[in-house]
Tab-separated table of C-alpha atoms in Angstrom:
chain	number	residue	atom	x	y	z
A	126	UNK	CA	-47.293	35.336	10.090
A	127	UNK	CA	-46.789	32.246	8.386
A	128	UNK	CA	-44.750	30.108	5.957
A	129	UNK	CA	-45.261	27.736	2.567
A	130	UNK	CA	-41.027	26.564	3.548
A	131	UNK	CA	-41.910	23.851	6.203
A	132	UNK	CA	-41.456	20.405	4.305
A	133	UNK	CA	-42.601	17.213	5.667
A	134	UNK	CA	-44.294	19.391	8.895
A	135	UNK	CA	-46.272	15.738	9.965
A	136	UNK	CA	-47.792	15.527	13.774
A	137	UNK	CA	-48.404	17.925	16.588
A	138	UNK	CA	-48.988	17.258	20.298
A	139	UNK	CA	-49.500	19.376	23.327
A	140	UNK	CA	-47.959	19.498	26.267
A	141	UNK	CA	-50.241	21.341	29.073
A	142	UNK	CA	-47.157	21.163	31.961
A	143	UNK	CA	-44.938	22.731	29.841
A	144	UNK	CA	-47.756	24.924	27.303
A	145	UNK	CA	-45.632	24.342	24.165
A	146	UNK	CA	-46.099	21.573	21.322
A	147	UNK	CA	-44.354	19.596	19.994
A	148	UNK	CA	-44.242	18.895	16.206
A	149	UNK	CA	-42.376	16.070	13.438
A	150	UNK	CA	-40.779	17.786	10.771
A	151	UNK	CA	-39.773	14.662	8.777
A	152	UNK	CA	-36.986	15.778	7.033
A	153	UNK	CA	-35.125	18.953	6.526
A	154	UNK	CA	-34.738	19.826	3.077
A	155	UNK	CA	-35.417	22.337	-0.009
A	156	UNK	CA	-37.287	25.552	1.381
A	157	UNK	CA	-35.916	24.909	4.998
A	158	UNK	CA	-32.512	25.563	3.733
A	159	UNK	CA	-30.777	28.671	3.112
A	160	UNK	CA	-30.954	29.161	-0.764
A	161	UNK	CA	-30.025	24.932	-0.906
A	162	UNK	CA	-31.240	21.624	-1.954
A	163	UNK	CA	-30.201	18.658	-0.650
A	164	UNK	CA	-26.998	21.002	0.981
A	165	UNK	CA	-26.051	22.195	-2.329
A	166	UNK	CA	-26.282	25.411	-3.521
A	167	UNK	CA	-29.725	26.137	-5.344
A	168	UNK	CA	-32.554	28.993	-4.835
A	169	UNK	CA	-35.045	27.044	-6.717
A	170	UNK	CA	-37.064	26.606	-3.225
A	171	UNK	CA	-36.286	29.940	-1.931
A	172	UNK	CA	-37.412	32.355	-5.330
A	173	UNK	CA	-40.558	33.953	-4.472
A	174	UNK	CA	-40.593	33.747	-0.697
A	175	UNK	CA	-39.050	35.241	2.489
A	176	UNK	CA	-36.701	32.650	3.036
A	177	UNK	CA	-37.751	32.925	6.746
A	178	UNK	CA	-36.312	29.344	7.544
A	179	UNK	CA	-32.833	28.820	7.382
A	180	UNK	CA	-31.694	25.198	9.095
A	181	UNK	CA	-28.919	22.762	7.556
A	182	UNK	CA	-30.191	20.092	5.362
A	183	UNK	CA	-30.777	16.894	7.668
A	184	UNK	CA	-32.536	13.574	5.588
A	185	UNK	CA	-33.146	12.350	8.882
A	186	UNK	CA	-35.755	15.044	10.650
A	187	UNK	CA	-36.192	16.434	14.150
A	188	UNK	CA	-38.518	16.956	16.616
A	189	UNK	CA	-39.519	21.040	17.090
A	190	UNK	CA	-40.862	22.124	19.948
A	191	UNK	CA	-42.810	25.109	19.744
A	192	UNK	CA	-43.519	27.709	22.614
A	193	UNK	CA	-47.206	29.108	23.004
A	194	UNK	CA	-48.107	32.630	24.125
A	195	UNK	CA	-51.033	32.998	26.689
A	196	UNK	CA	-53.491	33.582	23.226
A	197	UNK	CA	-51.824	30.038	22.422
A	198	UNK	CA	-49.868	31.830	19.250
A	199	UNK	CA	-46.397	29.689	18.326
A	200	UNK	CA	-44.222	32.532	19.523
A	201	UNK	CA	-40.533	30.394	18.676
A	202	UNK	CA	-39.595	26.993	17.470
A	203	UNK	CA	-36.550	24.978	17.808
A	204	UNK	CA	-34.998	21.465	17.493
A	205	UNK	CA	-35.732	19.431	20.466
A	206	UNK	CA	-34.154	16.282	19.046
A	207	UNK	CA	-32.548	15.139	15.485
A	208	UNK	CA	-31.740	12.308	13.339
A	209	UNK	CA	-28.182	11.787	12.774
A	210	UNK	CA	-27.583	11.411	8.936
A	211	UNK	CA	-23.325	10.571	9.641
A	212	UNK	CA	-23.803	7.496	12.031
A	213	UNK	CA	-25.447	4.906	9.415
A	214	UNK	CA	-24.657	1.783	7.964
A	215	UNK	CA	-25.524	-0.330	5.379
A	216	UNK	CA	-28.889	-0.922	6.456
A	217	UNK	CA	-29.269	2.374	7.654
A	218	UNK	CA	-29.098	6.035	6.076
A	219	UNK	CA	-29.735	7.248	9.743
A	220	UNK	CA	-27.920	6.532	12.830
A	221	UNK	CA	-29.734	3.714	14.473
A	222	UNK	CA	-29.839	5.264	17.854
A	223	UNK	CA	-31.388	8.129	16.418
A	224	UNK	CA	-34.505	9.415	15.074
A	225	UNK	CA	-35.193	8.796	11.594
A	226	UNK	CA	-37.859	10.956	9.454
A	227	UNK	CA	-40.614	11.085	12.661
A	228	UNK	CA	-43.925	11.175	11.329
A	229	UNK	CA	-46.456	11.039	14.825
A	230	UNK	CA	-46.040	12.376	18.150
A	231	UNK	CA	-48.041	11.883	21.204
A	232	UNK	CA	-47.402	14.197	24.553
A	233	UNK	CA	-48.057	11.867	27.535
A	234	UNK	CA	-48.864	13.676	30.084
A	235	UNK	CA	-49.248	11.497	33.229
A	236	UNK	CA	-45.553	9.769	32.797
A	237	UNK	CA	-44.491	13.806	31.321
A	238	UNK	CA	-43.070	11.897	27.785
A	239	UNK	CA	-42.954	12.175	23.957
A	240	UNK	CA	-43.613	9.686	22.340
A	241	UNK	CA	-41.850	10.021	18.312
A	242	UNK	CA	-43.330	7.583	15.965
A	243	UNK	CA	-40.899	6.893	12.789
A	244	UNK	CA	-42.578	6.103	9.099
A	245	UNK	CA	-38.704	5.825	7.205
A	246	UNK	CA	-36.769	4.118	4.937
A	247	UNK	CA	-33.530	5.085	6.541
A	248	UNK	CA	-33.955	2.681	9.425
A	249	UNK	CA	-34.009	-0.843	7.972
A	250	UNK	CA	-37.005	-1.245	11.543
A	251	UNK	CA	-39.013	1.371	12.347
A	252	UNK	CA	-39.059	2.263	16.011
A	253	UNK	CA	-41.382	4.095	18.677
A	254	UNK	CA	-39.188	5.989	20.429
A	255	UNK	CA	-40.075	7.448	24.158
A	256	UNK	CA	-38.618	10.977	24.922
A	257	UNK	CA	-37.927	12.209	28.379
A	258	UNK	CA	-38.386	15.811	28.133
A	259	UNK	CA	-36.341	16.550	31.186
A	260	UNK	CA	-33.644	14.308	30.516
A	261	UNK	CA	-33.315	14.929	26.959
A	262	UNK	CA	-33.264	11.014	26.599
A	263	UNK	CA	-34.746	8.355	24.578
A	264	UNK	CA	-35.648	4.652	24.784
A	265	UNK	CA	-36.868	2.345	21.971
A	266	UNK	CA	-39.733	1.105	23.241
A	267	UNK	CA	-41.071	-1.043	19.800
A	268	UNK	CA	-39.451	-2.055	16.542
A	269	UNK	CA	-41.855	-2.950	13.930
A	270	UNK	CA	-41.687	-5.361	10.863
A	271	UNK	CA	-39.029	-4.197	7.905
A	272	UNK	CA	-41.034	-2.092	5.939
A	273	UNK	CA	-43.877	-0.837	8.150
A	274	UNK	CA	-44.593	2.516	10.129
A	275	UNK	CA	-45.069	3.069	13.424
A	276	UNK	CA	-48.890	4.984	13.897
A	277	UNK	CA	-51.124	6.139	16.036
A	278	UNK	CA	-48.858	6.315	19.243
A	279	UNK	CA	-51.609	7.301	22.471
A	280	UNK	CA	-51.939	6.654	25.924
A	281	UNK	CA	-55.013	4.988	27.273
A	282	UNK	CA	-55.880	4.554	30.857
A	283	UNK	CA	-58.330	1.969	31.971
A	284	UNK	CA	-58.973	1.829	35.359
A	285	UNK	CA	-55.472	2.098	37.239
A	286	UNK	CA	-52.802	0.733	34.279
A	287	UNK	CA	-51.648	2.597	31.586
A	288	UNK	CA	-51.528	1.383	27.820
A	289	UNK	CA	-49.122	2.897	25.646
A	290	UNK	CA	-50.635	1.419	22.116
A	291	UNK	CA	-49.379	2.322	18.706
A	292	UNK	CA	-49.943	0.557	15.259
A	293	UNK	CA	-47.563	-1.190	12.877
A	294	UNK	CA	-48.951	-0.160	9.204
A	295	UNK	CA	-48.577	-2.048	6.059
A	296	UNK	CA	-45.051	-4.277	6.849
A	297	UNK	CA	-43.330	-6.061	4.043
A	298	UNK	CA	-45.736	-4.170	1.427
A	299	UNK	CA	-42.480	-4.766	-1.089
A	300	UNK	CA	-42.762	-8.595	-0.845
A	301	UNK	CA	-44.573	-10.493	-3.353
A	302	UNK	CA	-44.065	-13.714	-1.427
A	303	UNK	CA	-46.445	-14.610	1.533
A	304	UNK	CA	-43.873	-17.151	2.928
A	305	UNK	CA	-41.684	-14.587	3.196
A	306	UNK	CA	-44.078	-12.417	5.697
């Protein structure tokens, strides 16, 4: 089967060790609820539909993970890690040693780690975060400019180094003042 209630499903990647992916659901909100908006009682979003999903409303995302039957059908899904939407501050909607509204992911499989790409406003930086699977911990591995995204996180190999390499998009767009860059 399938579902219209995912909001903000953004990038997938696979992991072959493991044969599950791994997808960024940016935030959790309206038809992912359970007859809510915003954690408030509405059925605006659920009218019409199966109201198959039923997670609490989180502004800051998570990370599924989804496991793959030998046809490679999604068979479950379920949080693999979560922005904290109580730990901000005033910079920050989102706990800062969180995830905040993760928008790329990229399975690397020779060093067997996720990396979560962030495009949000509730981290005053964005940050590439790097996710050990087995450890269930992460590392901020690059902070772009206030204002940009983090893209386009990949592995490249070239001869015997690695290159993690990801792209800061459009920082400072807000500005009007190139001194200020």
């Amino acid at each position: 089967g399938a579902t219209t209630e995912l909001s903000k499903f953004e990038g997938v990647s696979f992991d072959p060790k493991r044969n599950k992916l791994y997808a960024a659901v940016s935030s959790l909100k309206n038809g992912m609820e359970d007859n809510q908006k915003g954690g408030e009682d509405d059925l605006s979003y659920d009218i019409g539909n199966g109201n198959d999903i039923k997670v609490a409303y989180n502004k800051c995302g998570c990370i599924y993970t989804m496991d793959l039957d030998e046809s490679s059908s999604v068979t479950s899904m379920s949080p693999l890690v979560c922005g904290d939407p109580n730990g901000g501050d005033e910079l920050n909607e989102c706990n800062i040693d969180e995830i905040a509204n993760p928008d790329n992911v990229a399975y690397l499989d020779g060093l067997d780690v996720l990396l979560i790409a962030e495009d949000t406003s509730k981290h005053e930086n964005n940050v590439l975060w790097s996710y050990n699977i087995d450890e269930g911990t992460k590392d901020r591995i690059m902070m772009v400019p206030k204002g940009a995204e983090v893209t386009s996180p990949y592995l490249y190999k070239l001869g015997e180094y690695d290159y993690i390499m990801a792209v800061s998009q459009h920082p400072q767009e807000e500005t009007t003042d190139a001194s200020n860059s």
